[in-house]
C-alpha positions as a LaTeX table, in Angstrom:
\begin{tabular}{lrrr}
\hline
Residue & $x$ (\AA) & $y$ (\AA) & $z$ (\AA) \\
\hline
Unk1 & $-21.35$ & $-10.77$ & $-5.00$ \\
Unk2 & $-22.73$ & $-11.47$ & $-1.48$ \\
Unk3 & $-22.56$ & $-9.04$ & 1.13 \\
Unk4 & $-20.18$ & $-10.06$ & 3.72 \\
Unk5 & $-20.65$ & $-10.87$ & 7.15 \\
Unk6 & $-18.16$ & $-9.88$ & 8.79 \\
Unk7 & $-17.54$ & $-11.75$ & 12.87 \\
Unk8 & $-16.60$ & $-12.05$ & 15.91 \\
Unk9 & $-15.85$ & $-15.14$ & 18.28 \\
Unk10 & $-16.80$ & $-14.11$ & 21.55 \\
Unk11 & $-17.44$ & $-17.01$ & 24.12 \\
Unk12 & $-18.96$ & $-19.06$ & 21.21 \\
Unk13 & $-21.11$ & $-16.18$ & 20.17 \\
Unk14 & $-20.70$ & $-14.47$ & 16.89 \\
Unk15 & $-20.80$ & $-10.46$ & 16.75 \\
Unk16 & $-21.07$ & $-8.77$ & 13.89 \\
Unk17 & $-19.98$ & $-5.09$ & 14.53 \\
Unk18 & $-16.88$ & $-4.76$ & 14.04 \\
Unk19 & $-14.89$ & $-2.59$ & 10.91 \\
Unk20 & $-12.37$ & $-5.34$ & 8.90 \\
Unk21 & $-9.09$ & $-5.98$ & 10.49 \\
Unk22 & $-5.93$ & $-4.28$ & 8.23 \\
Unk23 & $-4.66$ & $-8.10$ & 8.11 \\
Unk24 & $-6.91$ & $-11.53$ & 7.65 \\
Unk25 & $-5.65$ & $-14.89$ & 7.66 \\
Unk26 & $-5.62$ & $-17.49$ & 5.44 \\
Unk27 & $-8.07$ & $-19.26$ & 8.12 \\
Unk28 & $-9.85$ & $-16.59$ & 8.18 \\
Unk29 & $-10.11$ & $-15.98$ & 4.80 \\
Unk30 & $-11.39$ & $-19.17$ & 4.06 \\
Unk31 & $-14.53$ & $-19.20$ & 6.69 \\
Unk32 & $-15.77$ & $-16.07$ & 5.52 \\
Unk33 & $-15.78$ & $-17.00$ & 2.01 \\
Unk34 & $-18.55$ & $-14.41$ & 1.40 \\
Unk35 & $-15.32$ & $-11.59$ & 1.16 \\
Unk36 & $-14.96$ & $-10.18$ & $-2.38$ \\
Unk37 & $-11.16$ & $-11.77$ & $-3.36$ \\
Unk38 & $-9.09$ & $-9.48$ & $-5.48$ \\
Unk39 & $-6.41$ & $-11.07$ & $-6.88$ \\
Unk40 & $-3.02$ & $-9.08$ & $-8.09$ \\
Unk41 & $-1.05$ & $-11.65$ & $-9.10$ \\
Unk42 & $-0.01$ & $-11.71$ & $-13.16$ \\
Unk43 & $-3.20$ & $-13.61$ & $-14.73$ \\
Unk44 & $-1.05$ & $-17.06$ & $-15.50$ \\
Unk45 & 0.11 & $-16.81$ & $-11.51$ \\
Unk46 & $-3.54$ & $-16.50$ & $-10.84$ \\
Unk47 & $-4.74$ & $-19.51$ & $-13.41$ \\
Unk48 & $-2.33$ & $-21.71$ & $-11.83$ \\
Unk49 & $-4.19$ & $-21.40$ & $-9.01$ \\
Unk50 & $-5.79$ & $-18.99$ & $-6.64$ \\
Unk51 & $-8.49$ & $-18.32$ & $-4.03$ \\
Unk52 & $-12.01$ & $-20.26$ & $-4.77$ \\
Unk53 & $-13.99$ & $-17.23$ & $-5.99$ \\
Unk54 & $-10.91$ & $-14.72$ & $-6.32$ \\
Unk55 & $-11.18$ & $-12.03$ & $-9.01$ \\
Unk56 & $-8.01$ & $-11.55$ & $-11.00$ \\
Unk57 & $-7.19$ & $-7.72$ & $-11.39$ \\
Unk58 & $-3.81$ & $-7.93$ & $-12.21$ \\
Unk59 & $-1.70$ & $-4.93$ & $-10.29$ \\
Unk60 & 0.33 & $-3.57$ & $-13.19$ \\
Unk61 & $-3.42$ & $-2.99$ & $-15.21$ \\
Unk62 & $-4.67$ & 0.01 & $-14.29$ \\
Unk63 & $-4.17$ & 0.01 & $-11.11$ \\
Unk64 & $-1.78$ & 3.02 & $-11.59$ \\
Unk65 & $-1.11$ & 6.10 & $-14.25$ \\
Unk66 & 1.03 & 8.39 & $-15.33$ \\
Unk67 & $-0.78$ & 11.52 & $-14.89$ \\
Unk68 & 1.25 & 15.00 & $-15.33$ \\
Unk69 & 3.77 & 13.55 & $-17.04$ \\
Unk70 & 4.78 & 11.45 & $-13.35$ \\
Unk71 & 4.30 & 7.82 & $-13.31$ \\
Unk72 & 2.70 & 5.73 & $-10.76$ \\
Unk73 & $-0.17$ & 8.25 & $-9.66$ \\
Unk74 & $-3.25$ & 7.25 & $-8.40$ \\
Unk75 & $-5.63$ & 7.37 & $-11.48$ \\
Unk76 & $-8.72$ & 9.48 & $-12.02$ \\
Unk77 & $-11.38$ & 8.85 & $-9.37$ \\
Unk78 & $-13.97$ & 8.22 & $-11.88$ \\
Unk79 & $-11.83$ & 5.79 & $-13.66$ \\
Unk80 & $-10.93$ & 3.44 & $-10.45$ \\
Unk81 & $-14.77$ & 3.88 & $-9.50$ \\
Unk82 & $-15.65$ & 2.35 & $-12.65$ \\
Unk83 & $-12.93$ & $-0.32$ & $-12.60$ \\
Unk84 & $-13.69$ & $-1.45$ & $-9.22$ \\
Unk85 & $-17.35$ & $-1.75$ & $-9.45$ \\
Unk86 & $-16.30$ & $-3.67$ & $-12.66$ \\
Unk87 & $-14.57$ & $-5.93$ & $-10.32$ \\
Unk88 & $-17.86$ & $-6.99$ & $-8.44$ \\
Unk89 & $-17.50$ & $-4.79$ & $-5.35$ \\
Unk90 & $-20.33$ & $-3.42$ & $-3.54$ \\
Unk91 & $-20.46$ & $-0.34$ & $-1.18$ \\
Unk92 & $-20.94$ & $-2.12$ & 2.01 \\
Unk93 & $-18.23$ & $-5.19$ & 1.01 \\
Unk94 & $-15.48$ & $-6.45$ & 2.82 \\
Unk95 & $-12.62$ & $-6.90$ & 0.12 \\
Unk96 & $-9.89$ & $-8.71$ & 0.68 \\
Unk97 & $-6.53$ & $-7.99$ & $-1.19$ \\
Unk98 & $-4.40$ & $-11.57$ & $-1.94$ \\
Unk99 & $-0.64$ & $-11.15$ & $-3.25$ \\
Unk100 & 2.42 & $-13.76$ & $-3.75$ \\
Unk101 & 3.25 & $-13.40$ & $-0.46$ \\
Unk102 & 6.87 & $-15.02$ & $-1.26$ \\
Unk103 & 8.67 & $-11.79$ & $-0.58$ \\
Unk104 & 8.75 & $-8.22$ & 1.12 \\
Unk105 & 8.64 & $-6.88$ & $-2.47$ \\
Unk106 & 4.91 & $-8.68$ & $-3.07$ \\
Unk107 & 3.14 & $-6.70$ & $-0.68$ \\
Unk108 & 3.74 & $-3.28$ & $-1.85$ \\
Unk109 & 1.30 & $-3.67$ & $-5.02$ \\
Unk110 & $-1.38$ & $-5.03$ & $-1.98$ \\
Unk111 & $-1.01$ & $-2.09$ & $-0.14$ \\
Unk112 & $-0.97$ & 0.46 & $-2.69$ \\
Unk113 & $-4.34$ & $-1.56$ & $-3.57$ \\
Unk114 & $-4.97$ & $-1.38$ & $-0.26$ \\
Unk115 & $-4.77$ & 2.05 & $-0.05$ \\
Unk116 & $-6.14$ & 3.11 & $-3.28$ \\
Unk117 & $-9.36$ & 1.92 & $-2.05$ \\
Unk118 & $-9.23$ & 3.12 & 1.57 \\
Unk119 & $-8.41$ & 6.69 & $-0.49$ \\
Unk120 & $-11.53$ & 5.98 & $-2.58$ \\
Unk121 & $-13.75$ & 6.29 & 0.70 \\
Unk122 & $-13.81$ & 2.13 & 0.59 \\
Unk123 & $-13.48$ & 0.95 & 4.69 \\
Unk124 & $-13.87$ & $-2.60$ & 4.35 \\
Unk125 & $-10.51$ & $-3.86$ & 2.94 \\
Unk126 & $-7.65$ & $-6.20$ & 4.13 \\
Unk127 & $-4.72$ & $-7.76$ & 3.24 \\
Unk128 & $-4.34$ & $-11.73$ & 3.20 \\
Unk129 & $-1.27$ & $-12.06$ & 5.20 \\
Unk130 & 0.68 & $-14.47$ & 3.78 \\
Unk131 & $-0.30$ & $-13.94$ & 0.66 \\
Unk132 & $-1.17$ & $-16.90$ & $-2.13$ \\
Unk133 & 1.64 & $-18.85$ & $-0.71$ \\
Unk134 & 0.28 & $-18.71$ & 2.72 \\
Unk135 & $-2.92$ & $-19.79$ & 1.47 \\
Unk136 & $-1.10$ & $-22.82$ & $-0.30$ \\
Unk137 & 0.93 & $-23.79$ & 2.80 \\
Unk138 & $-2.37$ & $-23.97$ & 5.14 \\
Unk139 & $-3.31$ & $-26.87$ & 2.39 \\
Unk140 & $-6.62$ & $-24.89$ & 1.68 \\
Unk141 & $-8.60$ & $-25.62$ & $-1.59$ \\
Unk142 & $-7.47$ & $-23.73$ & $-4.97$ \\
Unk143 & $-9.27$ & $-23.32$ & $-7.84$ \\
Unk144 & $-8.20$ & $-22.81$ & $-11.53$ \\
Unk145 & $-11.23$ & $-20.93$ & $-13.21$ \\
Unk146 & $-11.23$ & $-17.70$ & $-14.43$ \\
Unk147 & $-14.02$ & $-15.97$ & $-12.24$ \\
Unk148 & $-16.34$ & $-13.47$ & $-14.14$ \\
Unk149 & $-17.35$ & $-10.82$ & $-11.34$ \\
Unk150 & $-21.01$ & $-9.22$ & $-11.54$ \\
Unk151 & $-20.42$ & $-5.53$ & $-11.36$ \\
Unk152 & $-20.67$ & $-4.14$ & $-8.19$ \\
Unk153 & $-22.32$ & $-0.17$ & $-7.31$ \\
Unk154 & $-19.37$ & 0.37 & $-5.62$ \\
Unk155 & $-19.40$ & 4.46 & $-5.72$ \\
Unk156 & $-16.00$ & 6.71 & $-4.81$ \\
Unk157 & $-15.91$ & 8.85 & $-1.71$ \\
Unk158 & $-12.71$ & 10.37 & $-2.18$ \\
Unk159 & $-11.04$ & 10.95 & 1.05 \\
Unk160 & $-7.93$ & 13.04 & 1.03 \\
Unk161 & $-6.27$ & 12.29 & 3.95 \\
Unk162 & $-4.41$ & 9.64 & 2.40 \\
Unk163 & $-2.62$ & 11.41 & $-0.30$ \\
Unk164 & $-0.37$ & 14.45 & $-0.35$ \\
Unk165 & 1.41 & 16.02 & $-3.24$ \\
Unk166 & 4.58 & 17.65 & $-3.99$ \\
Unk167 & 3.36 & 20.90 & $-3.95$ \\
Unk168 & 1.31 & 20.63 & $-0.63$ \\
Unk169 & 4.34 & 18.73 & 1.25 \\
Unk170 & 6.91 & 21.51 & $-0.13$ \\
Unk171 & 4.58 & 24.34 & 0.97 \\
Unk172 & 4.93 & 23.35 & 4.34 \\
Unk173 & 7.71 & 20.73 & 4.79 \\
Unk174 & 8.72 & 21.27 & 8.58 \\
Unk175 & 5.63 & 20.41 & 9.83 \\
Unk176 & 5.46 & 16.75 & 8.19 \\
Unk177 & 7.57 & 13.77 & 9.07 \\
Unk178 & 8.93 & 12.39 & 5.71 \\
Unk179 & 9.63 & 8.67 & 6.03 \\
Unk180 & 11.41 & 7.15 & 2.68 \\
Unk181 & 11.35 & 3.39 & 2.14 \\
Unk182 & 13.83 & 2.73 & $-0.29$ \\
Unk183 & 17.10 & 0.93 & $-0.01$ \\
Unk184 & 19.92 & 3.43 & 1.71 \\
Unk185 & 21.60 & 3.87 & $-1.69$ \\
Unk186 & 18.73 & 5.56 & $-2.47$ \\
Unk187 & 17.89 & 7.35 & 0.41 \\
Unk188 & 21.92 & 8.79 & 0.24 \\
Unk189 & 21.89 & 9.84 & $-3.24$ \\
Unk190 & 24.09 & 6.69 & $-4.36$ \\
Unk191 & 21.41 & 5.49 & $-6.68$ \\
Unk192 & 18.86 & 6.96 & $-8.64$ \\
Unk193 & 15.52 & 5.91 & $-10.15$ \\
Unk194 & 15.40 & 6.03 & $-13.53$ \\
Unk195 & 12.49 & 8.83 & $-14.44$ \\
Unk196 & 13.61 & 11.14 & $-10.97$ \\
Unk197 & 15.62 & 13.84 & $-12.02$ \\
Unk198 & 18.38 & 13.97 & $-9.35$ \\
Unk199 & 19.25 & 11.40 & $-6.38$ \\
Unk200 & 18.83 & 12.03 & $-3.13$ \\
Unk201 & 15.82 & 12.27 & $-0.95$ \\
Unk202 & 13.48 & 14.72 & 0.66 \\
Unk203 & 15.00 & 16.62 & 3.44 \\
Unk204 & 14.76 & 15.92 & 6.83 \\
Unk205 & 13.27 & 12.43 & 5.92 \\
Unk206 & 14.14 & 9.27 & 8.04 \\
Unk207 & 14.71 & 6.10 & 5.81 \\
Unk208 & 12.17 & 3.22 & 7.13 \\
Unk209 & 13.04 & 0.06 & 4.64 \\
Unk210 & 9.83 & $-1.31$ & 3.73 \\
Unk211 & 11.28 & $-4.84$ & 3.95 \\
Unk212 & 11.84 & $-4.66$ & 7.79 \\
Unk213 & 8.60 & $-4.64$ & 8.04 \\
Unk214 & 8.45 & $-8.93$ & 7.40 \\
Unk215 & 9.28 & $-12.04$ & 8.61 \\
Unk216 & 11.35 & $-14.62$ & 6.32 \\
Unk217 & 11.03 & $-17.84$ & 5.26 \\
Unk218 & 9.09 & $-19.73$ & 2.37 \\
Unk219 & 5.91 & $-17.76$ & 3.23 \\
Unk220 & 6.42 & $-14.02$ & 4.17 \\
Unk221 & 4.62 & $-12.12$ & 6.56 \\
Unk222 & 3.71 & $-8.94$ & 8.15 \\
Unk223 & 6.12 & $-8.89$ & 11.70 \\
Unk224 & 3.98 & $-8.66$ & 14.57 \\
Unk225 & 3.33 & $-5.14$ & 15.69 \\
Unk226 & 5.64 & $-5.08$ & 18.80 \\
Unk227 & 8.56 & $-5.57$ & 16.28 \\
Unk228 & 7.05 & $-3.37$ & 13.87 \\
Unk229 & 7.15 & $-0.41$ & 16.65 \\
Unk230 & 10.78 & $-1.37$ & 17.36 \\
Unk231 & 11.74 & $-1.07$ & 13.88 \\
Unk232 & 9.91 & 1.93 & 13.10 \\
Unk233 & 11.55 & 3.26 & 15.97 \\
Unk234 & 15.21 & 2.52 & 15.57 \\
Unk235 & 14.93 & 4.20 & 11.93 \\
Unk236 & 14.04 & 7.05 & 13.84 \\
Unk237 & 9.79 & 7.48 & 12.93 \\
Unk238 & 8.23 & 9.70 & 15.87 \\
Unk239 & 5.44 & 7.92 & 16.87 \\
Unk240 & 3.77 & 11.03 & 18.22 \\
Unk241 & 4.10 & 13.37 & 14.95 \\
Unk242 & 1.24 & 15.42 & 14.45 \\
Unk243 & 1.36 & 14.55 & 9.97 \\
Unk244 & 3.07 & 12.14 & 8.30 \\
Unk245 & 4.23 & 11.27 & 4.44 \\
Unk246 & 5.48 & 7.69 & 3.20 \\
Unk247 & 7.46 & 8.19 & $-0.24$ \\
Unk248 & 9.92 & 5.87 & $-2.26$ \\
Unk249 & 10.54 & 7.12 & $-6.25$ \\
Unk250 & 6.41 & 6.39 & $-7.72$ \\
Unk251 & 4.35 & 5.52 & $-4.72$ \\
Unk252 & 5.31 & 1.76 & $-4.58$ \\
Unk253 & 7.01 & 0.76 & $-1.88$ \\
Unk254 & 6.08 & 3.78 & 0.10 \\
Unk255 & 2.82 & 2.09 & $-0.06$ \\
Unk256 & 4.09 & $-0.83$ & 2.47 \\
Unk257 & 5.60 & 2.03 & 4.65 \\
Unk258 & 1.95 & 3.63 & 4.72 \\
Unk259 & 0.14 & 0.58 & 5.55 \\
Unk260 & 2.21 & $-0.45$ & 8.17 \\
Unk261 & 2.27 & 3.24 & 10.29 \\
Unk262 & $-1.32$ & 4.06 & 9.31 \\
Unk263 & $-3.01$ & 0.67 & 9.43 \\
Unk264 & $-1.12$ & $-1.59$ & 12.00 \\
Unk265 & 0.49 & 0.78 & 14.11 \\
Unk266 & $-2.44$ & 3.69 & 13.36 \\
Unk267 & $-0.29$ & 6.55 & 13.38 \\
Unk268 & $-2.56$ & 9.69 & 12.99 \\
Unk269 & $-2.74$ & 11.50 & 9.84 \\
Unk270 & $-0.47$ & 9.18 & 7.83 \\
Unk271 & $-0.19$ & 10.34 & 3.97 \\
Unk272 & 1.25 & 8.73 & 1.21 \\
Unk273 & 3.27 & 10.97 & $-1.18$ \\
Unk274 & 2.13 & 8.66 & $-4.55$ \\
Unk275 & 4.26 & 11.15 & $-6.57$ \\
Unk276 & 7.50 & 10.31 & $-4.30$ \\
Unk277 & 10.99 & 11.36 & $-5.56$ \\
Unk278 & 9.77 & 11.31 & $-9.50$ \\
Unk279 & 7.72 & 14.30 & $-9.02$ \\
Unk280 & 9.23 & 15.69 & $-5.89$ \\
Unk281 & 12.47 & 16.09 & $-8.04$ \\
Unk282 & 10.43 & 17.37 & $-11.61$ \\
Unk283 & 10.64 & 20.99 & $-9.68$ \\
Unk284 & 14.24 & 22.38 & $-9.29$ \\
Unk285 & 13.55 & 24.64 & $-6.94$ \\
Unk286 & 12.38 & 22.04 & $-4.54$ \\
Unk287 & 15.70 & 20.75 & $-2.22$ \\
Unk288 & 16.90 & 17.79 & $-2.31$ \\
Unk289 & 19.34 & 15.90 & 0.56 \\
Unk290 & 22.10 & 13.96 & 0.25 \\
Unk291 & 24.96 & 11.95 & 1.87 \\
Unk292 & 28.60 & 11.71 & 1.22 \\
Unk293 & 31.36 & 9.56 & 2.95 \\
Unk294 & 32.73 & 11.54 & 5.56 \\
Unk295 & 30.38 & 14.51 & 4.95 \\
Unk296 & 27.56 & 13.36 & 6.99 \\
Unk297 & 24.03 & 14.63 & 5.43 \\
Unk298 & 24.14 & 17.44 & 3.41 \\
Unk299 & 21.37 & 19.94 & 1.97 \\
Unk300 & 21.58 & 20.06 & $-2.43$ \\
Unk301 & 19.42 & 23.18 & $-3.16$ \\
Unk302 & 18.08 & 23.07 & $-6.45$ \\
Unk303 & 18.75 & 19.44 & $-7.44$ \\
Unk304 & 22.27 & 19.46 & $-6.35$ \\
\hline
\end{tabular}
């Protein structure tokens, strides 16, 4: 793969200094067509068309592991080093993640994607707002072919900012802001994911729904970040916390949460919790919150 240059319109002048952008249009994505295109749609979504040049790396292959007996953890760093090189990335790349982009739900595998990389020590990475479909609706050439990448020396530098565990978050859980994106039923204890132990949700957590986070229609995107700050707000996310920790139940949808308050509204020292409420609630001495009509929130110490 090329190296990409990435630019700049300035009064007709092109610069080319500046880190990638946490969201690229399809317009954009299309004159800089020197970006390294992953693809995470299923591999028949992909051979029915996709991005001229776009590698398919399916998100559901390897992309995540069960590790510790808790699925959805980030894999091994040597592992994703080797598969993303694989994938025809160099160090100093500009990647560009491309999704359906048909739903709220399509973006969390980009982001988590998205983040895996950034967590990898990778800077150069954005999403394709709009996903596929926006790509389709601009009426911008698709190709068929299956693209063979050349592999890439991409090389990990593991940056652990981005993750958190259970064990670190319980340790000292007053001084982080917990933000859970699942549906309320979740959030209140109503539901529960199949491989967490007990419903409910980490206490003292606000509930941010990842899907507020997009506009409807046909072709989904990312709100613009005046609305994002509104809705982040009104679920009750302090802007000026000092640490923060996305979660859902395996790191999937907290992934959206993460992008949006680290990436487009750059809250400082924004984690994601990849383990979530699967391996929060493994441990049942670790407390676990819950709601009940006409009880307001309560506290469920031990799992209860």
């Amino acid at each position: 793969m090329k190296k990409t240059l990435v630019g700049l319109a300035v009064f007709g002048t092109v610069a080319t200094t500046f880190a990638a952008e946490p969201l690229v249009s399809a317009e954009w994505l299309a004159d800089n067509p020197d970006a390294v295109v992953l693809d995470i749609r299923t591999i028949d979504a992909y051979l029915n068309g996709h991005v001229p040049g776009a590698v398919s790396t399916p998100y559901a292959e390897g992309w995540r592991a069960t590790m510790n007996d808790v699925p959805g953890q980030l894999p091994h760093v040597a592992v994703m080093e080797q598969k993303i090189a694989q994938l025809g990335v160099d160090a100093d790349e500009h990647v560009v993640i491309v999704t359906d982009g048909k739903s709220a739900g399509d973006y969390a595998p980009a982001a988590r994607v998205y983040w895996t990389l950034k967590t990898l020590g990778h800077e150069e990475v954005s999403l394709l707002d709009g996903g596929f479909a926006g790509w389709s609706a601009a009426n911008l050439e698709v190709a068929n072919d299956l693209v063979e990448a050349e592999k890439g020396d991409f090389t990990a530098n593991f940056n652990d900012a981005f993750l958190v565990d259970a064990a670190t978050l319980a340790s000292d859980l007053d001084q982080w802001q917990t933000v859970d994106a699942r549906p309320k039923s979740y959030f209140d204890g109503e539901e529960k994911f199949t491989a967490a132990r007990v419903a409910g949700t980490v206490p003292g957590s606000v509930n941010l729904l990842h899907a507020s986070a997009f506009t409807s229609g046909d072709v989904v995107y990312f709100a613009d970040v005046a609305k994002l700050k509104e809705v982040a707000s009104s679920a009750g996310v302090d802007m000026s916390a000092s640490q923060s920790a996305t979660f859902c139940n395996t790191g999937h949808l907290g992934s959206t949460n993460w992008f949006v308050l680290s990436e487009l509204l750059e809250l400082p020292n924004t984690a994601l919790f990849d383990g979530s409420m699967t391996e929060w609630t493994a441990d049942e001495d670790r407390p676990v919150q819950t709601a009940k009509k006409g009880l307001g929130k309560i506290f469920g110490i031990f799992g209860g």
